[in-house]
Amino acid sequence: MPEQPNSLPHAPADRLEVGARLRQYWKARQVSGWQVAGLTFVFLWFFIGGIMHFVATDLEARIVPPYVPWPVAAVIVSGVFELLGAFGILLAPTRRLAGVGLFVLTLAVTPAHVYMLQQPALFAVPLWALWLRLPIQAGLLWLILWSTWRPRRAHALV
């Protein structure tokens, strides 16, 4: 009787090989405990911040510099992108792209921080807190990159 191409005697070895490849794939995608902490912080920062764009839209729109057209629309659009980025970093396949998006978005809102520093009388925030926002933002940029940007590894499943 001729041997079947998918005969049972070879199945356990094939399953072991596929299992080993899957383990190797998932091991390459794992993040360290510190990176999980960083991802958690970044997620919470942008999730809470994104929600605030909808809960306190008028307050958020006040910090948009006057040269930016349609401040309310800018707040809503940036809030949507904050939420998309927050959820995007939770999934390994979208983490890198979401990290890049959050990094760019964080840079894009920098003019609002500078505007608040230039016009502190318009805001009920202590001047020291306005200055503190800039190094916090630099730290946030670093944390976004560090926690979302992992080198790509070869991990083909074929």
mmCIF file of N, CA, C and O in Angstrom, residues 37-104:
data_model
loop_
_atom_site.group_PDB
_atom_site.id
_atom_site.type_symbol
_atom_site.label_atom_id
_atom_site.label_comp_id
_atom_site.label_asym_id
_atom_site.label_seq_id
_atom_site.Cartn_x
_atom_site.Cartn_y
_atom_site.Cartn_z
ATOM 1 N N ALA A 37 5.785 47.959 31.619
ATOM 2 C CA ALA A 37 5.495 49.114 32.477
ATOM 3 C C ALA A 37 5.475 50.398 31.631
ATOM 4 O O ALA A 37 4.589 51.249 31.808
ATOM 5 N N GLY A 38 6.431 50.534 30.723
ATOM 6 C CA GLY A 38 6.468 51.704 29.842
ATOM 7 C C GLY A 38 5.250 51.761 28.938
ATOM 8 O O GLY A 38 4.634 52.821 28.766
ATOM 9 N N LEU A 39 4.879 50.623 28.357
ATOM 10 C CA LEU A 39 3.689 50.572 27.499
ATOM 11 C C LEU A 39 2.429 50.913 28.291
ATOM 12 O O LEU A 39 1.544 51.605 27.794
ATOM 13 N N THR A 40 2.368 50.435 29.523
ATOM 14 C CA THR A 40 1.208 50.725 30.371
ATOM 15 C C THR A 40 1.107 52.223 30.628
ATOM 16 O O THR A 40 0.034 52.813 30.524
ATOM 17 N N PHE A 41 2.244 52.840 30.967
ATOM 18 C CA PHE A 41 2.243 54.282 31.218
ATOM 19 C C PHE A 41 1.828 55.052 29.968
ATOM 20 O O PHE A 41 0.978 55.958 30.034
ATOM 21 N N VAL A 42 2.427 54.704 28.830
ATOM 22 C CA VAL A 42 2.111 55.401 27.577
ATOM 23 C C VAL A 42 0.640 55.189 27.223
ATOM 24 O O VAL A 42 -0.053 56.131 26.818
ATOM 25 N N PHE A 43 0.150 53.962 27.382
ATOM 26 C CA PHE A 43 -1.262 53.697 27.098
ATOM 27 C C PHE A 43 -2.158 54.583 27.965
ATOM 28 O O PHE A 43 -3.063 55.245 27.462
ATOM 29 N N LEU A 44 -1.910 54.569 29.278
ATOM 30 C CA LEU A 44 -2.757 55.351 30.185
ATOM 31 C C LEU A 44 -2.672 56.845 29.882
ATOM 32 O O LEU A 44 -3.676 57.558 29.912
ATOM 33 N N TRP A 45 -1.479 57.342 29.585
ATOM 34 C CA TRP A 45 -1.283 58.762 29.277
ATOM 35 C C TRP A 45 -2.163 59.173 28.100
ATOM 36 O O TRP A 45 -2.890 60.162 28.153
ATOM 37 N N PHE A 46 -2.090 58.397 27.012
ATOM 38 C CA PHE A 46 -2.826 58.771 25.809
ATOM 39 C C PHE A 46 -4.291 58.366 25.867
ATOM 40 O O PHE A 46 -5.137 59.030 25.266
ATOM 41 N N PHE A 47 -4.619 57.312 26.579
ATOM 42 C CA PHE A 47 -6.024 56.924 26.726
ATOM 43 C C PHE A 47 -6.775 57.984 27.531
ATOM 44 O O PHE A 47 -7.816 58.483 27.101
ATOM 45 N N ILE A 48 -6.217 58.349 28.681
ATOM 46 C CA ILE A 48 -6.862 59.374 29.516
ATOM 47 C C ILE A 48 -6.851 60.720 28.791
ATOM 48 O O ILE A 48 -7.853 61.433 28.754
ATOM 49 N N GLY A 49 -5.706 61.060 28.193
ATOM 50 C CA GLY A 49 -5.617 62.314 27.447
ATOM 51 C C GLY A 49 -6.593 62.352 26.283
ATOM 52 O O GLY A 49 -7.244 63.373 26.035
ATOM 53 N N GLY A 50 -6.720 61.251 25.556
ATOM 54 C CA GLY A 50 -7.645 61.191 24.426
ATOM 55 C C GLY A 50 -9.085 61.371 24.866
ATOM 56 O O GLY A 50 -9.866 62.086 24.223
ATOM 57 N N ILE A 51 -9.439 60.762 25.975
ATOM 58 C CA ILE A 51 -10.809 60.912 26.504
ATOM 59 C C ILE A 51 -11.051 62.366 26.916
ATOM 60 O O ILE A 51 -12.128 62.911 26.669
ATOM 61 N N MET A 52 -10.036 62.994 27.502
ATOM 62 C CA MET A 52 -10.182 64.391 27.930
ATOM 63 C C MET A 52 -10.446 65.319 26.744
ATOM 64 O O MET A 52 -11.083 66.357 26.901
ATOM 65 N N HIS A 53 -9.982 64.947 25.568
ATOM 66 C CA HIS A 53 -10.240 65.763 24.385
ATOM 67 C C HIS A 53 -11.738 65.837 24.085
ATOM 68 O O HIS A 53 -12.200 66.796 23.463
ATOM 69 N N PHE A 54 -12.485 64.826 24.522
ATOM 70 C CA PHE A 54 -13.930 64.805 24.279
ATOM 71 C C PHE A 54 -14.725 65.274 25.495
ATOM 72 O O PHE A 54 -15.797 65.844 25.351
ATOM 73 N N VAL A 55 -14.179 65.042 26.690
ATOM 74 C CA VAL A 55 -14.867 65.455 27.922
ATOM 75 C C VAL A 55 -14.718 66.961 28.147
ATOM 76 O O VAL A 55 -15.660 67.626 28.584
ATOM 77 N N ALA A 56 -13.529 67.487 27.861
ATOM 78 C CA ALA A 56 -13.243 68.908 28.108
ATOM 79 C C ALA A 56 -12.764 69.578 26.823
ATOM 80 O O ALA A 56 -11.724 70.228 26.790
ATOM 81 N N THR A 57 -13.534 69.420 25.767
ATOM 82 C CA THR A 57 -13.137 69.929 24.452
ATOM 83 C C THR A 57 -12.865 71.437 24.480
ATOM 84 O O THR A 57 -11.856 71.896 23.936
ATOM 85 N N ASP A 58 -13.735 72.193 25.109
ATOM 86 C CA ASP A 58 -13.551 73.656 25.137
ATOM 87 C C ASP A 58 -12.279 74.049 25.883
ATOM 88 O O ASP A 58 -11.542 74.942 25.445
ATOM 89 N N LEU A 59 -12.017 73.377 26.994
ATOM 90 C CA LEU A 59 -10.802 73.651 27.758
ATOM 91 C C LEU A 59 -9.563 73.314 26.930
ATOM 92 O O LEU A 59 -8.598 74.086 26.886
ATOM 93 N N GLU A 60 -9.595 72.171 26.277
ATOM 94 C CA GLU A 60 -8.463 71.761 25.432
ATOM 95 C C GLU A 60 -8.276 72.727 24.260
ATOM 96 O O GLU A 60 -7.156 73.030 23.869
ATOM 97 N N ALA A 61 -9.377 73.211 23.695
ATOM 98 C CA ALA A 61 -9.289 74.114 22.541
ATOM 99 C C ALA A 61 -8.668 75.453 22.925
ATOM 100 O O ALA A 61 -8.076 76.128 22.072
ATOM 101 N N ARG A 62 -8.768 75.841 24.190
ATOM 102 C CA ARG A 62 -8.184 77.123 24.631
ATOM 103 C C ARG A 62 -6.663 77.135 24.518
ATOM 104 O O ARG A 62 -6.061 78.198 24.376
ATOM 105 N N ILE A 63 -6.032 75.956 24.610
ATOM 106 C CA ILE A 63 -4.565 75.949 24.567
ATOM 107 C C ILE A 63 -4.023 75.824 23.143
ATOM 108 O O ILE A 63 -2.820 75.856 22.942
ATOM 109 N N VAL A 64 -4.915 75.685 22.168
ATOM 110 C CA VAL A 64 -4.473 75.622 20.774
ATOM 111 C C VAL A 64 -4.042 77.035 20.367
ATOM 112 O O VAL A 64 -4.794 77.990 20.556
ATOM 113 N N PRO A 65 -2.836 77.188 19.831
ATOM 114 C CA PRO A 65 -2.374 78.527 19.430
ATOM 115 C C PRO A 65 -3.324 79.157 18.412
ATOM 116 O O PRO A 65 -3.938 78.457 17.608
ATOM 117 N N PRO A 66 -3.453 80.493 18.453
ATOM 118 C CA PRO A 66 -4.402 81.171 17.569
ATOM 119 C C PRO A 66 -4.132 80.989 16.075
ATOM 120 O O PRO A 66 -5.041 81.105 15.269
ATOM 121 N N TYR A 67 -2.894 80.690 15.705
ATOM 122 C CA TYR A 67 -2.590 80.526 14.280
ATOM 123 C C TYR A 67 -3.028 79.165 13.736
ATOM 124 O O TYR A 67 -2.956 78.921 12.541
ATOM 125 N N VAL A 68 -3.488 78.258 14.606
ATOM 126 C CA VAL A 68 -3.992 76.958 14.154
ATOM 127 C C VAL A 68 -5.483 77.118 13.849
ATOM 128 O O VAL A 68 -6.261 77.482 14.726
ATOM 129 N N PRO A 69 -5.883 76.870 12.599
ATOM 130 C CA PRO A 69 -7.310 77.032 12.273
ATOM 131 C C PRO A 69 -8.158 75.921 12.903
ATOM 132 O O PRO A 69 -7.681 74.825 13.133
ATOM 133 N N TRP A 70 -9.399 76.238 13.165
ATOM 134 C CA TRP A 70 -10.378 75.294 13.696
ATOM 135 C C TRP A 70 -9.870 74.560 14.941
ATOM 136 O O TRP A 70 -9.645 73.344 14.941
ATOM 137 N N PRO A 71 -9.685 75.264 16.042
ATOM 138 C CA PRO A 71 -9.123 74.653 17.247
ATOM 139 C C PRO A 71 -9.945 73.481 17.799
ATOM 140 O O PRO A 71 -9.375 72.498 18.259
ATOM 141 N N VAL A 72 -11.272 73.577 17.730
ATOM 142 C CA VAL A 72 -12.095 72.472 18.244
ATOM 143 C C VAL A 72 -11.886 71.226 17.393
ATOM 144 O O VAL A 72 -11.737 70.111 17.920
ATOM 145 N N ALA A 73 -11.852 71.399 16.086
ATOM 146 C CA ALA A 73 -11.601 70.256 15.194
ATOM 147 C C ALA A 73 -10.212 69.670 15.452
ATOM 148 O O ALA A 73 -10.038 68.440 15.460
ATOM 149 N N ALA A 74 -9.223 70.543 15.680
ATOM 150 C CA ALA A 74 -7.871 70.057 15.975
ATOM 151 C C ALA A 74 -7.854 69.224 17.250
ATOM 152 O O ALA A 74 -7.174 68.193 17.324
ATOM 153 N N VAL A 75 -8.612 69.651 18.246
ATOM 154 C CA VAL A 75 -8.677 68.920 19.512
ATOM 155 C C VAL A 75 -9.348 67.559 19.307
ATOM 156 O O VAL A 75 -8.872 66.541 19.805
ATOM 157 N N ILE A 76 -10.430 67.537 18.558
ATOM 158 C CA ILE A 76 -11.149 66.276 18.335
ATOM 159 C C ILE A 76 -10.300 65.313 17.521
ATOM 160 O O ILE A 76 -10.175 64.130 17.867
ATOM 161 N N VAL A 77 -9.684 65.803 16.453
ATOM 162 C CA VAL A 77 -8.836 64.934 15.617
ATOM 163 C C VAL A 77 -7.653 64.396 16.424
ATOM 164 O O VAL A 77 -7.346 63.200 16.373
ATOM 165 N N SER A 78 -7.004 65.261 17.197
ATOM 166 C CA SER A 78 -5.864 64.784 17.992
ATOM 167 C C SER A 78 -6.332 63.812 19.068
ATOM 168 O O SER A 78 -5.631 62.849 19.391
ATOM 169 N N GLY A 79 -7.529 64.007 19.604
ATOM 170 C CA GLY A 79 -8.071 63.061 20.581
ATOM 171 C C GLY A 79 -8.320 61.694 19.971
ATOM 172 O O GLY A 79 -8.027 60.661 20.575
ATOM 173 N N VAL A 80 -8.848 61.681 18.759
ATOM 174 C CA VAL A 80 -9.057 60.399 18.054
ATOM 175 C C VAL A 80 -7.726 59.701 17.849
ATOM 176 O O VAL A 80 -7.592 58.494 18.108
ATOM 177 N N PHE A 81 -6.714 60.454 17.406
ATOM 178 C CA PHE A 81 -5.402 59.834 17.175
ATOM 179 C C PHE A 81 -4.737 59.384 18.475
ATOM 180 O O PHE A 81 -4.021 58.386 18.490
ATOM 181 N N GLU A 82 -4.961 60.101 19.556
ATOM 182 C CA GLU A 82 -4.431 59.650 20.845
ATOM 183 C C GLU A 82 -5.046 58.311 21.234
ATOM 184 O O GLU A 82 -4.342 57.408 21.696
ATOM 185 N N LEU A 83 -6.345 58.178 21.055
ATOM 186 C CA LEU A 83 -7.014 56.913 21.404
ATOM 187 C C LEU A 83 -6.584 55.782 20.470
ATOM 188 O O LEU A 83 -6.326 54.660 20.929
ATOM 189 N N LEU A 84 -6.492 56.066 19.178
ATOM 190 C CA LEU A 84 -6.026 55.046 18.238
ATOM 191 C C LEU A 84 -4.608 54.590 18.588
ATOM 192 O O LEU A 84 -4.306 53.391 18.576
ATOM 193 N N GLY A 85 -3.736 55.541 18.891
ATOM 194 C CA GLY A 85 -2.364 55.195 19.261
ATOM 195 C C GLY A 85 -2.300 54.411 20.551
ATOM 196 O O GLY A 85 -1.534 53.452 20.676
ATOM 197 N N ALA A 86 -3.122 54.809 21.525
ATOM 198 C CA ALA A 86 -3.130 54.100 22.813
ATOM 199 C C ALA A 86 -3.504 52.640 22.614
ATOM 200 O O ALA A 86 -2.842 51.741 23.145
ATOM 201 N N PHE A 87 -4.542 52.400 21.842
ATOM 202 C CA PHE A 87 -4.948 51.013 21.615
ATOM 203 C C PHE A 87 -3.990 50.309 20.659
ATOM 204 O O PHE A 87 -3.770 49.104 20.782
ATOM 205 N N GLY A 88 -3.400 51.053 19.741
ATOM 206 C CA GLY A 88 -2.455 50.455 18.798
ATOM 207 C C GLY A 88 -1.209 49.894 19.450
ATOM 208 O O GLY A 88 -0.670 48.886 19.005
ATOM 209 N N ILE A 89 -0.737 50.523 20.539
ATOM 210 C CA ILE A 89 0.481 50.008 21.184
ATOM 211 C C ILE A 89 0.214 48.742 21.983
ATOM 212 O O ILE A 89 1.149 48.053 22.376
ATOM 213 N N LEU A 90 -1.043 48.401 22.206
ATOM 214 C CA LEU A 90 -1.365 47.184 22.952
ATOM 215 C C LEU A 90 -1.172 45.928 22.119
ATOM 216 O O LEU A 90 -0.986 44.848 22.669
ATOM 217 N N LEU A 91 -1.222 46.059 20.812
ATOM 218 C CA LEU A 91 -1.117 44.904 19.917
ATOM 219 C C LEU A 91 0.263 44.869 19.274
ATOM 220 O O LEU A 91 0.682 45.858 18.659
ATOM 221 N N ALA A 92 0.936 43.747 19.396
ATOM 222 C CA ALA A 92 2.295 43.634 18.863
ATOM 223 C C ALA A 92 2.391 43.974 17.377
ATOM 224 O O ALA A 92 3.319 44.678 16.975
ATOM 225 N N PRO A 93 1.461 43.527 16.529
ATOM 226 C CA PRO A 93 1.598 43.842 15.099
ATOM 227 C C PRO A 93 1.482 45.332 14.775
ATOM 228 O O PRO A 93 2.027 45.791 13.780
ATOM 229 N N THR A 94 0.785 46.104 15.615
ATOM 230 C CA THR A 94 0.607 47.531 15.329
ATOM 231 C C THR A 94 1.420 48.423 16.259
ATOM 232 O O THR A 94 1.383 49.640 16.127
ATOM 233 N N ARG A 95 2.146 47.821 17.185
ATOM 234 C CA ARG A 95 2.841 48.601 18.219
ATOM 235 C C ARG A 95 3.835 49.599 17.638
ATOM 236 O O ARG A 95 3.888 50.759 18.038
ATOM 237 N N ARG A 96 4.646 49.169 16.696
ATOM 238 C CA ARG A 96 5.678 50.058 16.152
ATOM 239 C C ARG A 96 5.055 51.246 15.429
ATOM 240 O O ARG A 96 5.435 52.391 15.653
ATOM 241 N N LEU A 97 4.087 50.980 14.569
ATOM 242 C CA LEU A 97 3.430 52.056 13.827
ATOM 243 C C LEU A 97 2.688 52.995 14.777
ATOM 244 O O LEU A 97 2.746 54.221 14.615
ATOM 245 N N ALA A 98 2.015 52.442 15.769
ATOM 246 C CA ALA A 98 1.308 53.275 16.745
ATOM 247 C C ALA A 98 2.298 54.126 17.535
ATOM 248 O O ALA A 98 2.025 55.290 17.841
ATOM 249 N N GLY A 99 3.457 53.554 17.857
ATOM 250 C CA GLY A 99 4.491 54.312 18.558
ATOM 251 C C GLY A 99 4.990 55.484 17.726
ATOM 252 O O GLY A 99 5.168 56.592 18.240
ATOM 253 N N VAL A 100 5.205 55.244 16.444
ATOM 254 C CA VAL A 100 5.627 56.330 15.556
ATOM 255 C C VAL A 100 4.544 57.405 15.518
ATOM 256 O O VAL A 100 4.831 58.605 15.603
ATOM 257 N N GLY A 101 3.288 56.977 15.414
ATOM 258 C CA GLY A 101 2.185 57.936 15.379
ATOM 259 C C GLY A 101 2.096 58.767 16.650
ATOM 260 O O GLY A 101 1.918 59.984 16.599
ATOM 261 N N LEU A 102 2.244 58.115 17.802
ATOM 262 C CA LEU A 102 2.187 58.843 19.075
ATOM 263 C C LEU A 102 3.379 59.788 19.223
ATOM 264 O O LEU A 102 3.255 60.877 19.770
ATOM 265 N N PHE A 103 4.533 59.364 18.731
ATOM 266 C CA PHE A 103 5.723 60.217 18.773
ATOM 267 C C PHE A 103 5.478 61.490 17.947
ATOM 268 O O PHE A 103 5.711 62.605 18.419
ATOM 269 N N VAL A 104 5.003 61.311 16.725
ATOM 270 C CA VAL A 104 4.740 62.452 15.840
ATOM 271 C C VAL A 104 3.635 63.332 16.429
ATOM 272 O O VAL A 104 3.736 64.569 16.402
#
